[in-house]
Coordinates of N, CA and C in Angstrom, one line a residue:
X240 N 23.0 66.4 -53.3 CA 21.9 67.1 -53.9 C 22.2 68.5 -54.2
X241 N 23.1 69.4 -53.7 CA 23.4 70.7 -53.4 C 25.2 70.6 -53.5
X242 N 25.1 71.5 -54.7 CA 27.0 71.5 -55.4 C 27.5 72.3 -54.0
X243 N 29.0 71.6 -54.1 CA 29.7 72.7 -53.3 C 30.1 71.8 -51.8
X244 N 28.8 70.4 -51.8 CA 28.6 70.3 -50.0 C 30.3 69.7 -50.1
X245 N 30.9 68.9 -50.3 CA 32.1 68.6 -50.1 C 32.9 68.8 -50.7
X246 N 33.1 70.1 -51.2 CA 34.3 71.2 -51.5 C 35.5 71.2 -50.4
X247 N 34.8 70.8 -49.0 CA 36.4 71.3 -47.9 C 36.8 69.9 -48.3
X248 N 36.4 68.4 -48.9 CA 36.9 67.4 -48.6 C 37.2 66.6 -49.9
X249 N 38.2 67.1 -50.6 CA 38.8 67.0 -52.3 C 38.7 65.2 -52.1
X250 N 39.1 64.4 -51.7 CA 38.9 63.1 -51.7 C 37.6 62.5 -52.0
X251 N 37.2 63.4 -51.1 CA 35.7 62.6 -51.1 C 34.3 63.1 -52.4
X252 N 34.7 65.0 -52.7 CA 34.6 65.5 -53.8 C 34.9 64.6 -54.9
X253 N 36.2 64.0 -55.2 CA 36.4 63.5 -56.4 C 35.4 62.4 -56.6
X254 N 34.7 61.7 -55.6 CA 34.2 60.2 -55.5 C 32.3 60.6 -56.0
X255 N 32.4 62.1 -55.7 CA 30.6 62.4 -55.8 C 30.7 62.8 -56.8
X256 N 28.8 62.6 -57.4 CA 28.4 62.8 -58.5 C 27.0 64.2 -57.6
X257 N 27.3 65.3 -58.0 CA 26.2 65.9 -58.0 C 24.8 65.8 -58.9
X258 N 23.7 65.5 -58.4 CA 22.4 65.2 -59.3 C 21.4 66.2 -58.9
X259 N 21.2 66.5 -58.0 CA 20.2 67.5 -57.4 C 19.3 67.0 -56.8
X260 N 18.3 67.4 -56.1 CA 17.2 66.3 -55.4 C 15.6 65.5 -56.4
X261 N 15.7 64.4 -56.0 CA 14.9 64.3 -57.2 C 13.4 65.1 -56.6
X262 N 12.3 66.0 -57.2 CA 11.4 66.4 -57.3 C 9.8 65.8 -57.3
X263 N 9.1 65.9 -56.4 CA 7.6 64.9 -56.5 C 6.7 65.7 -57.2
X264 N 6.0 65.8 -58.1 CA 5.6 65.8 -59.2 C 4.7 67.3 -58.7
X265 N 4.4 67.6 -57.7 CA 3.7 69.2 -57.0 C 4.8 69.6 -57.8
X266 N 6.1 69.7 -57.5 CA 7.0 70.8 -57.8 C 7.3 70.8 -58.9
X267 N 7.5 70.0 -59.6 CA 7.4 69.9 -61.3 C 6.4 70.7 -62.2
X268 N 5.1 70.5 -61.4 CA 4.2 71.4 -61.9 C 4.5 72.5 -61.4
X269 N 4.3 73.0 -60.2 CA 4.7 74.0 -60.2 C 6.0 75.1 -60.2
X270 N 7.1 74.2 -61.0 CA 8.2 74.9 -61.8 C 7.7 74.9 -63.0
X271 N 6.6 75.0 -63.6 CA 6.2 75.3 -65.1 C 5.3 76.7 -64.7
X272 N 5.4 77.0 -63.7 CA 4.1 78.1 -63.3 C 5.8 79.7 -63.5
X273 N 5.5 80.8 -64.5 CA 6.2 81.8 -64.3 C 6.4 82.4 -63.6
X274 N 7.2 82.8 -62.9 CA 7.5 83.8 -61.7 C 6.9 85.5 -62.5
X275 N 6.2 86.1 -62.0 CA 5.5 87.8 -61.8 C 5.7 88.3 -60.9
X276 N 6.6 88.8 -60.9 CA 6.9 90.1 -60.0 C 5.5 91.2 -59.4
X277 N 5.9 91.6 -58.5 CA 4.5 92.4 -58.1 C 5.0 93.6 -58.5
X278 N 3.7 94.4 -59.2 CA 3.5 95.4 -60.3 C 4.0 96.8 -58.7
X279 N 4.4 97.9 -59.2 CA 4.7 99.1 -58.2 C 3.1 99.5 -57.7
X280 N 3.2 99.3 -56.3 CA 1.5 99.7 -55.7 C 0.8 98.4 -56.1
X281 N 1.1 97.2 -56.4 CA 0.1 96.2 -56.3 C 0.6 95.1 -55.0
X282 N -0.2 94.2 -55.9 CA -0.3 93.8 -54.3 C 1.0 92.6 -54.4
X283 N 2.1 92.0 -53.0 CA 3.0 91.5 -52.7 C 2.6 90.3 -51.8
X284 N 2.9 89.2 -52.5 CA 2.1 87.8 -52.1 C 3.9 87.4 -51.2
X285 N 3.6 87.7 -50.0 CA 4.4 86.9 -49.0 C 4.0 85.2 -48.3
X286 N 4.9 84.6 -48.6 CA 4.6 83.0 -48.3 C 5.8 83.0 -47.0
X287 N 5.4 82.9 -45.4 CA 6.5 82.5 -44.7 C 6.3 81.2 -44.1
X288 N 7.3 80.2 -44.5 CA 6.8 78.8 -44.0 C 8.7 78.9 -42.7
X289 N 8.4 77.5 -42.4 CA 9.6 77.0 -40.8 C 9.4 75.5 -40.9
X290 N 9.6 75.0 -42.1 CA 9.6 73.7 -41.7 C 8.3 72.7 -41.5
X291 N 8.4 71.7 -41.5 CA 7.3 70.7 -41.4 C 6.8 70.8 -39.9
X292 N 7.6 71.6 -39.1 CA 7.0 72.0 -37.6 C 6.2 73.3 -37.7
X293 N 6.9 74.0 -38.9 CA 6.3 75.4 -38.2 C 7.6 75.9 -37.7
X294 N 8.2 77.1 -37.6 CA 9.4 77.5 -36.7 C 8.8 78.9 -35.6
X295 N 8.7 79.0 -34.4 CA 8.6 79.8 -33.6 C 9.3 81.5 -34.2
X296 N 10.0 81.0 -34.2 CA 11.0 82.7 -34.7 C 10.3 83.0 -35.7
X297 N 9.6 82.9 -36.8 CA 8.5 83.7 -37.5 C 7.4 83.8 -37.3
X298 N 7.1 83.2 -36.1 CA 5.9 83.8 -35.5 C 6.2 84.9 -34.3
X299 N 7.8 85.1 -33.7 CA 8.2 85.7 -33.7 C 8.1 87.1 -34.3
X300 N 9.1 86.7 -35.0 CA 9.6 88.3 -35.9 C 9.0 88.7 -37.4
X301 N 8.0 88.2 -37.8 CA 7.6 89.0 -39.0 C 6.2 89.7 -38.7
X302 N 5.4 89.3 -38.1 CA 4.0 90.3 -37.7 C 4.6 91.3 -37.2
X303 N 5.8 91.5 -35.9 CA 6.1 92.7 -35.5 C 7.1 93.4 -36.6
X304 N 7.2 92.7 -37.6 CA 8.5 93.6 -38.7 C 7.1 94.1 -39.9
X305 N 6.4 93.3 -39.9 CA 5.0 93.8 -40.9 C 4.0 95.3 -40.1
X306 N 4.1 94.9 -38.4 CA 4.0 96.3 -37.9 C 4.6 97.4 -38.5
X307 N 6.1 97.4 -39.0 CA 7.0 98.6 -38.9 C 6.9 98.9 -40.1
X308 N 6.4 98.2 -40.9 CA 6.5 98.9 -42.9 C 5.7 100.1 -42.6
X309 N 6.0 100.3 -44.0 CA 4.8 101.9 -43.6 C 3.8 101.0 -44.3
X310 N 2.5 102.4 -43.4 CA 1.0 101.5 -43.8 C 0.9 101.4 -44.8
X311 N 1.2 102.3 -45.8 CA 0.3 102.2 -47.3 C 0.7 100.9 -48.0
X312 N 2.0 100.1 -47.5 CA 2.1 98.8 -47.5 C 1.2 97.4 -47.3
X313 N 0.8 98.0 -46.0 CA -0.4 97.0 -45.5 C -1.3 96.6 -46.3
X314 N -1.5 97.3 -46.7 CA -2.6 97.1 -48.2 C -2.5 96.4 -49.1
X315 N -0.8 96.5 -49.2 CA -0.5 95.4 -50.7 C -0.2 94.5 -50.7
X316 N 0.2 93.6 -48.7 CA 0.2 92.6 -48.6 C -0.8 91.5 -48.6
X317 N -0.3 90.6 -48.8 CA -1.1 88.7 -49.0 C -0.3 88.4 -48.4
X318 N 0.2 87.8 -47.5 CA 0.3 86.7 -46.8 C -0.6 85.5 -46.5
X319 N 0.4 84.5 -47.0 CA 0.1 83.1 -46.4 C 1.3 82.7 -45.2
X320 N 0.7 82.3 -43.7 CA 1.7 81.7 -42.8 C 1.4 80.6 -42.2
X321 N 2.6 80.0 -42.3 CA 2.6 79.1 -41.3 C 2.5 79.0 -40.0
X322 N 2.0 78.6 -39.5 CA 1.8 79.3 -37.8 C 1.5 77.9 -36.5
X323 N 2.4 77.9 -35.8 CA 1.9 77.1 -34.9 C 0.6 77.4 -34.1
X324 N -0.4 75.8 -34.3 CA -1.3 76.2 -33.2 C -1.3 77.2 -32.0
X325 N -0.4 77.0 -31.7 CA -0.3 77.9 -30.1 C 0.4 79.5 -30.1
X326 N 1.1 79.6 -31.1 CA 1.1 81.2 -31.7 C 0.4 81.7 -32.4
X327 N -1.1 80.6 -32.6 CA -1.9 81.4 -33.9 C -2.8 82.9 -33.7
X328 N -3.6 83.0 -32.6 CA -4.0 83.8 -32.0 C -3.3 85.1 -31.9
X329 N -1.6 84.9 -31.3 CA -1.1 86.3 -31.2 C -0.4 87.0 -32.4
X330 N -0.3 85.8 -33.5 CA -0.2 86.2 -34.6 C -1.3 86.6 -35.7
X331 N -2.7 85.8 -35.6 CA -3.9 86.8 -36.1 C -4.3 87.4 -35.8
X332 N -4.2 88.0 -34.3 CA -4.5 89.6 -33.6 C -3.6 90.5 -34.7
X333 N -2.5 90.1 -34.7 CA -1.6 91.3 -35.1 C -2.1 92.0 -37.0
X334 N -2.2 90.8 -37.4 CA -2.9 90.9 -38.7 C -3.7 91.6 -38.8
X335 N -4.9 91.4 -37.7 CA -6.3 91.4 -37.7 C -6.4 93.1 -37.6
X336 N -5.7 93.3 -36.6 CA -5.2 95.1 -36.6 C -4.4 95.6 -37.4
X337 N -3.8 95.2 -37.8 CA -3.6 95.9 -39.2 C -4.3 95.9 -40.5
X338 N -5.1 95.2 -40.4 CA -6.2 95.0 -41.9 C -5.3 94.3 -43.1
X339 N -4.6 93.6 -42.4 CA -3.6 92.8 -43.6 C -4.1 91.3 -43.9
X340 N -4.4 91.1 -45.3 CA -5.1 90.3 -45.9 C -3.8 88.9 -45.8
X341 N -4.8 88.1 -44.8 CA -3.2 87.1 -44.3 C -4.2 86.0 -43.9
X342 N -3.6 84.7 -44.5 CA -4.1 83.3 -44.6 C -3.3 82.5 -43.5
X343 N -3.7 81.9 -42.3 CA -2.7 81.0 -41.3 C -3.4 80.0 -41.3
X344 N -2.2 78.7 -40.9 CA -2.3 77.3 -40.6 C -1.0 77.1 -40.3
X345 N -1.4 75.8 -39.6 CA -0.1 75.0 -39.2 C 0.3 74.4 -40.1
X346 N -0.5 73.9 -41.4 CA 0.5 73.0 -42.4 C -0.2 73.2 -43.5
X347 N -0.1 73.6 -44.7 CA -0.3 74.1 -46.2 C -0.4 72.4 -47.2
X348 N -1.1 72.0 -47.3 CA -0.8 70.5 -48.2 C -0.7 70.8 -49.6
X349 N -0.9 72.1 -50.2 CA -0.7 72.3 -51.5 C 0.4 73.5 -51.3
X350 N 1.6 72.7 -50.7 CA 2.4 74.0 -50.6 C 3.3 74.4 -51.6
X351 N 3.3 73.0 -53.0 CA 4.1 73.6 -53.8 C 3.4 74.7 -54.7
X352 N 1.9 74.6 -54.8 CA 1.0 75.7 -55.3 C 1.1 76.8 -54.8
X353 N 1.5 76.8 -53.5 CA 1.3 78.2 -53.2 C 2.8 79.0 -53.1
X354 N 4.0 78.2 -53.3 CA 5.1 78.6 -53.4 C 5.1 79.2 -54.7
X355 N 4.9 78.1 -55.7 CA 4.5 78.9 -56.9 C 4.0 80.1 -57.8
X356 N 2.5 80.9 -56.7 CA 1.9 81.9 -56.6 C 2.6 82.8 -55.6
X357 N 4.2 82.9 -54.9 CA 4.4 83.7 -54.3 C 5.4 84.5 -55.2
X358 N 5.5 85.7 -54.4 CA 6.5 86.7 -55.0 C 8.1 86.8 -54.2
X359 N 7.8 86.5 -53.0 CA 9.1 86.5 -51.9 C 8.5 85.7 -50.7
X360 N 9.9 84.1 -50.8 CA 9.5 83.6 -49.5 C 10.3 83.8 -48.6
X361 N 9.9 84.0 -46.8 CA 10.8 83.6 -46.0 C 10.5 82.4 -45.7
X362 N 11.8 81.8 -45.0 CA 11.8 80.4 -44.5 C 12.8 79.8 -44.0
X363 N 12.6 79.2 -43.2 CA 14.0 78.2 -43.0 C 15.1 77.8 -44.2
X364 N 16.4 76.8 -43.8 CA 16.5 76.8 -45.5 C 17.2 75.1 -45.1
X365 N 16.3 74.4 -44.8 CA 16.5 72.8 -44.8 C 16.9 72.4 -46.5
X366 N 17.9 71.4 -46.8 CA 18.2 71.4 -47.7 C 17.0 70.7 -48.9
X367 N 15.3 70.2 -48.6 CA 14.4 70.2 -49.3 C 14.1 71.7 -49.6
X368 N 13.8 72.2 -48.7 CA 13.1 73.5 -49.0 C 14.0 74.2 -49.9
X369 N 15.4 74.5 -49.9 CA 16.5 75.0 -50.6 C 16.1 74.3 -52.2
X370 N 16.3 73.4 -52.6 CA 16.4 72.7 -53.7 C 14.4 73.0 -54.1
X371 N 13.8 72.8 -53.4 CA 12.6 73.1 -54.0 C 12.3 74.6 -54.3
X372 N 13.4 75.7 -53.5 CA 12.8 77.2 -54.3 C 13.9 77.4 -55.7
X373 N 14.6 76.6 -55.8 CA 15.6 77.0 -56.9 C 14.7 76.0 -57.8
X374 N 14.6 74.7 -57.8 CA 13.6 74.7 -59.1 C 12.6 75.3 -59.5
X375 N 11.6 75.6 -58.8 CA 10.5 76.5 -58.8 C 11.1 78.1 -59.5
X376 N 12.2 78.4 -58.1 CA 12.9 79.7 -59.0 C 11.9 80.5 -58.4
X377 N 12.3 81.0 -57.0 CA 11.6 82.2 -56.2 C 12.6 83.0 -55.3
X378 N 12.3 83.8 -55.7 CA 13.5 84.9 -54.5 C 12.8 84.5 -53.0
X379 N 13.9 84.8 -52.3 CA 13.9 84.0 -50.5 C 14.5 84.6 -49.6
X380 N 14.2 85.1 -48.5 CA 14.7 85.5 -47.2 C 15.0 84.0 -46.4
X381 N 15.7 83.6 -46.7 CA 16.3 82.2 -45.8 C 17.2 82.7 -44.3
X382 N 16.6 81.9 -43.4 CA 16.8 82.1 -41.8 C 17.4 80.6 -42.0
X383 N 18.4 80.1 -41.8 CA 19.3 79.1 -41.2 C 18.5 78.7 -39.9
X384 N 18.3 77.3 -39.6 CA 18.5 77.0 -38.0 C 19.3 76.9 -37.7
X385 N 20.0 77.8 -36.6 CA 21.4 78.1 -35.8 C 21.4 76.6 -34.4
X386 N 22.7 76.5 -34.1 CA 22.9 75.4 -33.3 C 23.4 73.8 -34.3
X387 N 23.2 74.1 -35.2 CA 23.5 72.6 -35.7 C 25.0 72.3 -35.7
X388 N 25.4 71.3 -35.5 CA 26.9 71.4 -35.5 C 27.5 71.6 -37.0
X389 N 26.6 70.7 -37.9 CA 27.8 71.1 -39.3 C 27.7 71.9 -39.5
X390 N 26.2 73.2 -39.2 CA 26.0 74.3 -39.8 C 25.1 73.6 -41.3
X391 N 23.8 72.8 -41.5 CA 24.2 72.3 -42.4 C 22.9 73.6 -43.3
X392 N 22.1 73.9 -42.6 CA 21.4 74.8 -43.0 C 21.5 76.0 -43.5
X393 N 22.8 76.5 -42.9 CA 23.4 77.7 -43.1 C 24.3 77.8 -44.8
X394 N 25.0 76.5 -44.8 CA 25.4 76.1 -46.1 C 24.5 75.6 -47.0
X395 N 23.4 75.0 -47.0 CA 22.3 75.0 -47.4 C 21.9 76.9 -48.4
X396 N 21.6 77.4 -47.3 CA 21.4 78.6 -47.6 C 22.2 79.6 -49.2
X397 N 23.6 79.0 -48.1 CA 24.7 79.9 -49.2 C 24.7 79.5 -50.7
X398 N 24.1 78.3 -51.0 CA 24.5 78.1 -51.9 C 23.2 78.9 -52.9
X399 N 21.9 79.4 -52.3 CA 21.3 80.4 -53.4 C 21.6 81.4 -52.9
X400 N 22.0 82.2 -51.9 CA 22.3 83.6 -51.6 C 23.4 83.7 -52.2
X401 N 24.8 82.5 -52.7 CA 25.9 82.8 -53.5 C 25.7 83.0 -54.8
X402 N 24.3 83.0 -55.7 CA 24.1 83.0 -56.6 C 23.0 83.9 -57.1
X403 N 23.0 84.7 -55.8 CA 21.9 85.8 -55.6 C 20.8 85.4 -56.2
X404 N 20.3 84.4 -55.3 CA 18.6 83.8 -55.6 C 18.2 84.1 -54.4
X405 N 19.0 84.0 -53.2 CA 18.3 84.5 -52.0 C 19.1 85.4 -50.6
X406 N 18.4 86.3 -50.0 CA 18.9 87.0 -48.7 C 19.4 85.9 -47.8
X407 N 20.5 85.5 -46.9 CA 20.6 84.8 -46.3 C 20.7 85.4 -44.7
X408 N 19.9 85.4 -43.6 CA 20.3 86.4 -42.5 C 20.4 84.9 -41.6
X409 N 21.2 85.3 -40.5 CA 21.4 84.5 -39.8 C 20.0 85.0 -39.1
X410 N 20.3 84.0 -37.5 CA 18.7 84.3 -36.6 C 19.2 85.5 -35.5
X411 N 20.4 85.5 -35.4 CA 20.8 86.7 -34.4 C 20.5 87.9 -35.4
X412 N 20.8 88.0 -37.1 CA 20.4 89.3 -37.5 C 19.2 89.0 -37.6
X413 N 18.1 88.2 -37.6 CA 16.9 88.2 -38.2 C 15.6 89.2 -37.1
X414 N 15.7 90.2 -37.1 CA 15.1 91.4 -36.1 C 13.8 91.6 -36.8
X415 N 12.6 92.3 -36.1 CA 11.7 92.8 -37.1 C 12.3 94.0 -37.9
X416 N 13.5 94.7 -36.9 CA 13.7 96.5 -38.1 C 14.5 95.7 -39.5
X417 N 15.5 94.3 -39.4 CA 15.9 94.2 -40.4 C 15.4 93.6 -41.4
X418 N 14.3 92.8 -41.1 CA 12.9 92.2 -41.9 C 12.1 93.3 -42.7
X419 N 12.1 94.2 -41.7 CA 11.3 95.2 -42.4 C 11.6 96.4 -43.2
X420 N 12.8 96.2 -43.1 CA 13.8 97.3 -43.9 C 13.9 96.1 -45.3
X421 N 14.2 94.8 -45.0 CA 14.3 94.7 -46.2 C 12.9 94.2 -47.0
X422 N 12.0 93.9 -46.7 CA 10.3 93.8 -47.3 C 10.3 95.1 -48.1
X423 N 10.5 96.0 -47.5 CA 10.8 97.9 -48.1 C 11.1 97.8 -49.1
X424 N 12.5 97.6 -48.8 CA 13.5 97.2 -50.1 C 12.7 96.7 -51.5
X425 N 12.3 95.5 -51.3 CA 12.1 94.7 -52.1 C 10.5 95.0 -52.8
X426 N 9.9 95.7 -52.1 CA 8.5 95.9 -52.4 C 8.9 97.2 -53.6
X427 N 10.3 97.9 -53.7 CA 10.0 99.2 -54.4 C 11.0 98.8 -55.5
X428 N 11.2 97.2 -55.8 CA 12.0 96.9 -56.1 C 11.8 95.5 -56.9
X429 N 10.3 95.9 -58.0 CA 10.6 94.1 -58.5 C 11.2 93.4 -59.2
X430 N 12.1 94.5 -60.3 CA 12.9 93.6 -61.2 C 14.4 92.9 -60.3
X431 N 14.4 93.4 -59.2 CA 15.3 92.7 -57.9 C 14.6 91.5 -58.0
X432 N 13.8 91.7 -57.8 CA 13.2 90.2 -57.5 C 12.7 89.2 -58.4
X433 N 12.9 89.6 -59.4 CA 12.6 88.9 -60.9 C 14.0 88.3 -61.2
X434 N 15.4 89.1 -60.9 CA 16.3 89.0 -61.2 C 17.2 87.3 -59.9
X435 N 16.1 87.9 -58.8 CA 16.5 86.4 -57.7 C 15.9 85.8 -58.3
X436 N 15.1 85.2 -58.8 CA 13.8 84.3 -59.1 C 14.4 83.6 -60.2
X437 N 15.4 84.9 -60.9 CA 15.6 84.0 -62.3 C 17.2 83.0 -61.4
X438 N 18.4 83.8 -60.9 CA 19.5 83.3 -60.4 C 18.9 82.3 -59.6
X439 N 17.6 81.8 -58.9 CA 17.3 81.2 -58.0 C 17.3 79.8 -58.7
X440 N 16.7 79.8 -60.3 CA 16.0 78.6 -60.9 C 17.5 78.1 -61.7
X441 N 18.6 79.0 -62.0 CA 19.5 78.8 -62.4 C 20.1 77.7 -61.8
X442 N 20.0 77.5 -60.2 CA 20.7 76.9 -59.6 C 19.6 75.0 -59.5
X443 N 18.6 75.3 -59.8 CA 17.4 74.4 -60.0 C 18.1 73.0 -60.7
X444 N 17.7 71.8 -60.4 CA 17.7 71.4 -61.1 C 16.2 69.9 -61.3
X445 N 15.6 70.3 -62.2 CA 14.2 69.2 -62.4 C 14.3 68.3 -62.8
X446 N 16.1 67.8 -63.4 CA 15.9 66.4 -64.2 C 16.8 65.8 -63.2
X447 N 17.1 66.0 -61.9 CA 17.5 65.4 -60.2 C 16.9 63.7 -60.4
X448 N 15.6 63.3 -61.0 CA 15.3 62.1 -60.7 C 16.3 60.9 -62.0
X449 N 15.8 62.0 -63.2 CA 16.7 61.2 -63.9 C 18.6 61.0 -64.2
X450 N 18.8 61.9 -63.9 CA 20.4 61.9 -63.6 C 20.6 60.8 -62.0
X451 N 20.1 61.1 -61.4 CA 19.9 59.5 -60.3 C 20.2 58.5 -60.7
X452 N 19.2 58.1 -61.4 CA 18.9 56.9 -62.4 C 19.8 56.4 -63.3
X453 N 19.9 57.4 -63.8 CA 21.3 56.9 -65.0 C 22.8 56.8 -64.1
X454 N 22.7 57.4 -63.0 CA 24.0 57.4 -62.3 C 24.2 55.8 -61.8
X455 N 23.0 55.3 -61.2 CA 22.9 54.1 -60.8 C 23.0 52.9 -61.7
X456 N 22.1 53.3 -62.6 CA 22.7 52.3 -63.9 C 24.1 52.1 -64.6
X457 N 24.2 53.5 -64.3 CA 26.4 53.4 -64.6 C 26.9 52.7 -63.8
X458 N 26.5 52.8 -62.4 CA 27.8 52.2 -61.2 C 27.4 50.6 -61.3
X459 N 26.0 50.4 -61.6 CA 25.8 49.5 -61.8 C 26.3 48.3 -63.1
X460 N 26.5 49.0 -64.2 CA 27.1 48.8 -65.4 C 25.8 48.1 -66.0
X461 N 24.7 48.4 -65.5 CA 23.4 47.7 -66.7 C 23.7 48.4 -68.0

């Protein structure tokens, strides 16, 4: 689904057909929705999701990295988060004192809509969620889950951070000062992020279901 994965293995490379992942019809529509950059002093629609669980580490480290912006920021954020039940509390306190306009749940059912309407996501970078921000075509702070043996997350990752569609931090760099140094960054900075959003969709691909299909019909010789 994702070019590159067996580059270390020329044998097995020569035998694959890259197609992309095929796409469920949320994300189809919402790869027809244009990416908008957030205007200088307006407001910055942050979407942080972790997976179909929820990931602890962003309930972790971005309320305390959204502490450290400067305030006049606070104001421009939207947040939508994902949030486990059981971190929800000490992550809408944190909100709640800062007066930052922020939507939480454990699980989003219209999440290709709302991926759609964001400006910059963090997230894990499972190789769905990977292939769904490059078709959509959204700049990304991707956190790898560390521990897996292939690493397959982390390669996941590289392949939009190699094509500068997205920041790739591991979880040992992933701190609130370096989260919030780069939200900074990026908030004073939208054609950066117009510019991931476009390299992001480059790497997209929406016609995944039908190149499948015709691949099968080939091997098949119908």
């Amino acid at each position: 689904s994702l070019p590159g994965v067996l580059d270390r293995d020329p044998a097995l490379a020569g035998k694959a057909t890259t197609v992309g992942t095929p796409m469920r019809p949320a994300i189809l529509a919402a790869a027809a929705v244009k990416y908008t950059p957030p205007e200088v002093n307006g407001p910055l629609r942050l979407l942080v999701v972790g997976g179909s669980q929820g990931a602890r580490v962003m309930s972790d480290i971005v309320p305390p990295a959204i502490e450290k912006l400067a305030p006049a920021l606070w104001s421009r954020l939207i947040i939508t988060q994902q949030v486990r039940e059981e971190d929800m509390a000490r992550v809408r306190a944190v909100y709640d004192r800062l007066k930052i306009d922020a939507e939480l749940a454990p699980f989003f059912p219209d999440l290709p809509a709302r991926l759609a309407s964001s400006q910059l996501v963090i997230s894990r970078s499972g190789a769905g969620t990977v292939a769904e921000l490059a078709a959509i075509g959204r700049p990304s702070i991707l956190v790898p889950l560390p521990g897996a043996i292939d690493q397959d997350q982390f390669a996941n990752a590289g392949v939009l951070s190699q094509a500068n569609g997205a920041l790739r931090i591991t979880q040992s760099d992933f701190t609130p000062e370096r989260l919030a140094a780069e939200i900074s960054a990026f908030a004073t900075e939208p054609s950066r992020l117009t510019a991931m959003a476009e390299a992001a969709r480059s790497v997209g691909r929406l016609d995944a279901a039908e190149r499948l299909a015709d691949l099968v019909t080939k091997v098949a010789g119908i």
